[in-house]
Short mmCIF file of C-alpha atoms in Angstrom, two decimals:
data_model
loop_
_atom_site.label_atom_id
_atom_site.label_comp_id
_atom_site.label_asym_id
_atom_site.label_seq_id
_atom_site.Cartn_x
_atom_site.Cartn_y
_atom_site.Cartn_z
CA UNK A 1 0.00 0.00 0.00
CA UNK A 2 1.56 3.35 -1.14
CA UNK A 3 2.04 5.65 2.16
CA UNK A 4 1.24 9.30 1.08
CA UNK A 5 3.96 12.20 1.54
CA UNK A 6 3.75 13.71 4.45
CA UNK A 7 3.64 17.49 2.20
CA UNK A 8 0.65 15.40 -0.44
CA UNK A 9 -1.64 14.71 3.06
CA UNK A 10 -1.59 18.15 4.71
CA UNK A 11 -5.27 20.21 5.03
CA UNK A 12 -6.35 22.38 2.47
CA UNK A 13 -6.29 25.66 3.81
CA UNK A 14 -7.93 28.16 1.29
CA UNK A 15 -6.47 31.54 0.30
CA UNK A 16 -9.24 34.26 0.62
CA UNK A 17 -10.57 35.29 -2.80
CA UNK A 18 -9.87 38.62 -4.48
CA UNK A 19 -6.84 38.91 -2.25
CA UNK A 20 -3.83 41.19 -3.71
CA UNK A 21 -0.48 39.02 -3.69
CA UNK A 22 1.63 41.65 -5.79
CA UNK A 23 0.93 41.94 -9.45
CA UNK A 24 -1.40 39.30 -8.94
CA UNK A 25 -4.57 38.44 -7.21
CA UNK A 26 -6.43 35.33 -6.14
CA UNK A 27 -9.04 34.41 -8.28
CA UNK A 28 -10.56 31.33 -5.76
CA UNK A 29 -8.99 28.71 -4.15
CA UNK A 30 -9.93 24.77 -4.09
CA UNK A 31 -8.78 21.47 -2.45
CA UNK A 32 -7.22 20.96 -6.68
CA UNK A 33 -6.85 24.56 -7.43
CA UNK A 34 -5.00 28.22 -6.66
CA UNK A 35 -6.50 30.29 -9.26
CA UNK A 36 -4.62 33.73 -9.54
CA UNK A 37 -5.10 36.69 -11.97
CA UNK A 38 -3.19 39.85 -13.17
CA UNK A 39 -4.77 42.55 -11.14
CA UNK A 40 -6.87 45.20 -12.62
CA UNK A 41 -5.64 48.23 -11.99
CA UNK A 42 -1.98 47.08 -12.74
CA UNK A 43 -3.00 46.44 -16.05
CA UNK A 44 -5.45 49.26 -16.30
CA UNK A 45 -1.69 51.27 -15.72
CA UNK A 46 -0.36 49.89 -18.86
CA UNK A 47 -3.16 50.37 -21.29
CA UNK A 48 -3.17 54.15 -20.17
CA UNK A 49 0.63 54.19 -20.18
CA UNK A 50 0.61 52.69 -23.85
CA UNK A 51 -2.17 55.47 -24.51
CA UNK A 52 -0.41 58.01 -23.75
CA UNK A 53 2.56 56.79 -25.41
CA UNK A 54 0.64 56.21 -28.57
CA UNK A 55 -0.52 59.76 -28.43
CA UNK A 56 3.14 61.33 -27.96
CA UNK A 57 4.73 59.14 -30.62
CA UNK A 58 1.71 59.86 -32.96
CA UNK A 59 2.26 63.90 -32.59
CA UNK A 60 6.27 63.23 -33.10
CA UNK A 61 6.15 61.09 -36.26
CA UNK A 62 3.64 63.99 -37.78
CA UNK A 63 6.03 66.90 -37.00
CA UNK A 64 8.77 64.61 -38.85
CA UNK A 65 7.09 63.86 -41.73
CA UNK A 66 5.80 67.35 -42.48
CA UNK A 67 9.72 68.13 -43.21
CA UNK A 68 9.62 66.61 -47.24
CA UNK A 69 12.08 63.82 -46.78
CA UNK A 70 12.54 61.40 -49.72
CA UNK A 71 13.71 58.48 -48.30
CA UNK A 72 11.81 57.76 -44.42
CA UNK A 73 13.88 55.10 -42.77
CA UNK A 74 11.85 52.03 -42.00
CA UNK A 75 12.19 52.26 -38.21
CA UNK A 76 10.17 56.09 -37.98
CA UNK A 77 7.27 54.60 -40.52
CA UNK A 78 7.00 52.06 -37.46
CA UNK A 79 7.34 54.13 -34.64
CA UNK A 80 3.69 54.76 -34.44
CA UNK A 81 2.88 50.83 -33.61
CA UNK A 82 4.96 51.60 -30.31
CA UNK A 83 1.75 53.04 -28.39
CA UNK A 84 -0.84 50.26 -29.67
CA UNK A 85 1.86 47.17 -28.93
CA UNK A 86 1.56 48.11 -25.39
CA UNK A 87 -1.97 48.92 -25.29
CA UNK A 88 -2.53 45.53 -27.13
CA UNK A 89 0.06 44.14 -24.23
CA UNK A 90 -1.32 44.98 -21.22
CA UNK A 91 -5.38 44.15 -22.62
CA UNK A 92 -3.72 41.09 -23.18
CA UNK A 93 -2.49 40.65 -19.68
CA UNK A 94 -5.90 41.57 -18.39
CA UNK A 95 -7.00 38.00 -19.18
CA UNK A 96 -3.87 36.28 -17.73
CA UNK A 97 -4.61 33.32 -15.65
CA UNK A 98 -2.53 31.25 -13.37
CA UNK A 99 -3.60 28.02 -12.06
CA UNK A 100 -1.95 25.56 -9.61
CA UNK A 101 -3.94 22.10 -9.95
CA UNK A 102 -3.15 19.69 -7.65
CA UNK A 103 -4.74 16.76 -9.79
CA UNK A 104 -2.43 17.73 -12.62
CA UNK A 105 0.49 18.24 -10.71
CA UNK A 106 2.03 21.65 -12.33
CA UNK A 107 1.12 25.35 -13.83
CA UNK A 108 -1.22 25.69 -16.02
CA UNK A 109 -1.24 29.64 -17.56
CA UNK A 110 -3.40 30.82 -19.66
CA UNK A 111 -3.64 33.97 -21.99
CA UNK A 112 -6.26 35.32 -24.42
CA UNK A 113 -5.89 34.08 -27.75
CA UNK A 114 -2.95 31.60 -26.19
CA UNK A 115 -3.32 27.92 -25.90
CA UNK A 116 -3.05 26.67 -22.16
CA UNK A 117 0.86 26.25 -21.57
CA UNK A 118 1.35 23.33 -18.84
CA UNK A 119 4.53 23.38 -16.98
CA UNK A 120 4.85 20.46 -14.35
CA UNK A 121 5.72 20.46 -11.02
CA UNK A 122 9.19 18.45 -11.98
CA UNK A 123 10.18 21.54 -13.55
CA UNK A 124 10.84 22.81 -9.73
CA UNK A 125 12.56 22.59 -6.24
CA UNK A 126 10.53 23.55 -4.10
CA UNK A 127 8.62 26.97 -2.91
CA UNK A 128 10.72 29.95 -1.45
CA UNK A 129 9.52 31.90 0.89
CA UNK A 130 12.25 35.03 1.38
CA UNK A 131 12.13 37.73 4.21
CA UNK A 132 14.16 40.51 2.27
CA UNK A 133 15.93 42.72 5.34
CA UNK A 134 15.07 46.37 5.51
CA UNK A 135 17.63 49.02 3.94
CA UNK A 136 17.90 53.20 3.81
CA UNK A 137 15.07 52.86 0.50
CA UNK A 138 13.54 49.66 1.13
CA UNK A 139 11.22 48.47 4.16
CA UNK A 140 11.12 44.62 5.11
CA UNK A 141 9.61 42.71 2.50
CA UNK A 142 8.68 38.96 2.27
CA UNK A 143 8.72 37.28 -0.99
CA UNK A 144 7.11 33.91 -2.48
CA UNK A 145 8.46 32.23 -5.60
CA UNK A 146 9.02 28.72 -6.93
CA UNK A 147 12.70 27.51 -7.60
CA UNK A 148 14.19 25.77 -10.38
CA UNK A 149 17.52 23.45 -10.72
CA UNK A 150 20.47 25.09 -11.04
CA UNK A 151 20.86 26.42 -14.45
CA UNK A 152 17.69 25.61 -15.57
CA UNK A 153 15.49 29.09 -15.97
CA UNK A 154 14.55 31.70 -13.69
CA UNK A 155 12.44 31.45 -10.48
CA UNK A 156 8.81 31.61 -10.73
CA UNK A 157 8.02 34.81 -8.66
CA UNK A 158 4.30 34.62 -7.26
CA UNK A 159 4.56 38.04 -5.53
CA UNK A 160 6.28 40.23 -2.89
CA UNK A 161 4.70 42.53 -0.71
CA UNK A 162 5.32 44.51 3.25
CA UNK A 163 5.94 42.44 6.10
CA UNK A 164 4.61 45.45 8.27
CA UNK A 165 0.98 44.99 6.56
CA UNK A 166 -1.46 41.95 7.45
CA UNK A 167 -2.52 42.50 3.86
CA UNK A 168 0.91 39.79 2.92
CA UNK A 169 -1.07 36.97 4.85
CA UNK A 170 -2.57 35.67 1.92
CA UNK A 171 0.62 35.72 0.20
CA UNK A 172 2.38 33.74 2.88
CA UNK A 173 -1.44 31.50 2.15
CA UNK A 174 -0.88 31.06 -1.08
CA UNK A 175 2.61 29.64 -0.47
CA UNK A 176 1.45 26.97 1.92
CA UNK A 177 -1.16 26.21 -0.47
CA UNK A 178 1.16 25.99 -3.78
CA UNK A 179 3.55 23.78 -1.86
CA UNK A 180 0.38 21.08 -0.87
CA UNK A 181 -1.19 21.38 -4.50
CA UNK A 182 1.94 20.94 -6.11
CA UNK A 183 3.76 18.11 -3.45
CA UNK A 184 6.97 20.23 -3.08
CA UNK A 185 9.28 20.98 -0.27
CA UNK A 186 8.67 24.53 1.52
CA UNK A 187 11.88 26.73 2.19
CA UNK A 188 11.73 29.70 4.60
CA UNK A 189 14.83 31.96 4.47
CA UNK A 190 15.32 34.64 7.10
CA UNK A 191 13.83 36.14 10.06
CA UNK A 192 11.09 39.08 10.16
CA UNK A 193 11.78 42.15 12.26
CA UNK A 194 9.26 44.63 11.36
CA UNK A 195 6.49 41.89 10.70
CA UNK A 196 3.32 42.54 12.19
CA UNK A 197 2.14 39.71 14.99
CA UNK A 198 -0.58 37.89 12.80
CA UNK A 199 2.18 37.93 9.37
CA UNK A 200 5.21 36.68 12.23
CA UNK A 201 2.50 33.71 13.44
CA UNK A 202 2.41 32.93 9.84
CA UNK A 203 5.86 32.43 9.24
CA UNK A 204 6.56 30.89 12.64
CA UNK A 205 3.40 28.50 11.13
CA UNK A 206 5.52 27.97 7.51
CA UNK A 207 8.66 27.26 9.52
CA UNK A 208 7.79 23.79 10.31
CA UNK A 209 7.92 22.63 6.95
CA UNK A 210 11.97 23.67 6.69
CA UNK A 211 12.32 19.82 7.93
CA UNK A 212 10.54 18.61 4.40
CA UNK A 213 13.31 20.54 2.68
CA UNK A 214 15.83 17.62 4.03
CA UNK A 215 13.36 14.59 3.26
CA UNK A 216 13.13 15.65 0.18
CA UNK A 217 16.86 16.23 -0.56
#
């Protein structure tokens, strides 16, 4: 009789909906499934970024090309497209899905007008929880992303937010909950000083799985 993992038979614990993790926000949250999303209004930034881009470029390619020039090198002709490419990215984004299934065993991220791209959970070490010490421009920070080998890509960053703010709870959540849906270790790195007591509970909480870092090794 197979003996599940200790990691594979902890509790589901889900991550409130509609909370903020960083750039991204949770969707809902399932015994099989973290669903998170791009959030609005970082999004919203870029379309009105790319707007106003598109309207600056536009009034600079017009002064330009009411000087007679007989040959217009291909690069200005395309400058306008600058302001719509980022529009076009960041409406784009708007529909970006991310979506830890725990029956599946991996990532499944989705786009608009993208097929489903399925990355599995082999392709990582385990989940990384990181309290980032304070400095002269920065304030504590805590932040959550998924490992890889050595020399084999760049970490999966889920978000990073204040430790000083109860609003990184569901962040330090949706860690816990990544590391049971997907069966991998979870690695807590550093201490918090300027956490608030409920986000310092948490990690005290997150610390006990250090130990499946070694089984797993």
């Amino acid at each position: 009789m197979d003996v599940p993992s200790p990691i594979a038979a902890r509790p589901h614990r889900p991550v409130s909906a509609g909370a903020t993790l960083g750039r991204m926000k949770v969707a809902y949250s399932t015994p099989q499934r973290l669903i998170l999303k791009e959030t609005r209004k970082f999004m919203w930034g870029v379309i009105a970024g790319g707007m106003i881009c598109s309207a600056i470029v536009y009034v600079g390619w017009m002064v330009y090309l009411k000087e007679f020039r007989e040959h217009i090198p291909l690069k200005i002709l395309c400058i306008p497209l600058a302001g719509p490419l980022v529009v076009t990215f960041g409406a784009l984004f708007l529909y970006r899905h991310r979506i830890f299934d725990g029956k599946k065993q991996g990532i499944i991220s989705r786009q608009l007008f993208w097929r489903p791209r399925f990355e599995s959970k082999d392709a990582f070490k385990h989940v990384q929880v990181t309290i980032i010490t304070p400095n002269a421009k920065r304030r504590e920070m805590v932040e959550v992303r998924l490992d890889r080998p050595a020399k084999t890509g760049a970490p999966e960053v889920i978000g990073m937010l204040r430790t000083g703010k109860r609003q990184c709870l569901p962040l330090l959540a949706a860690a816990d909950e990544i590391s049971r849906l997907l069966d991998l270790p979870l690695k807590v790195t550093g201490d918090s000083v300027e956490g608030s007591p409920e986000v310092c509970r948490a990690l005290e909480e997150l610390e006990r799985y250090k130990q499946m870092i070694k089984a797993a090794a």
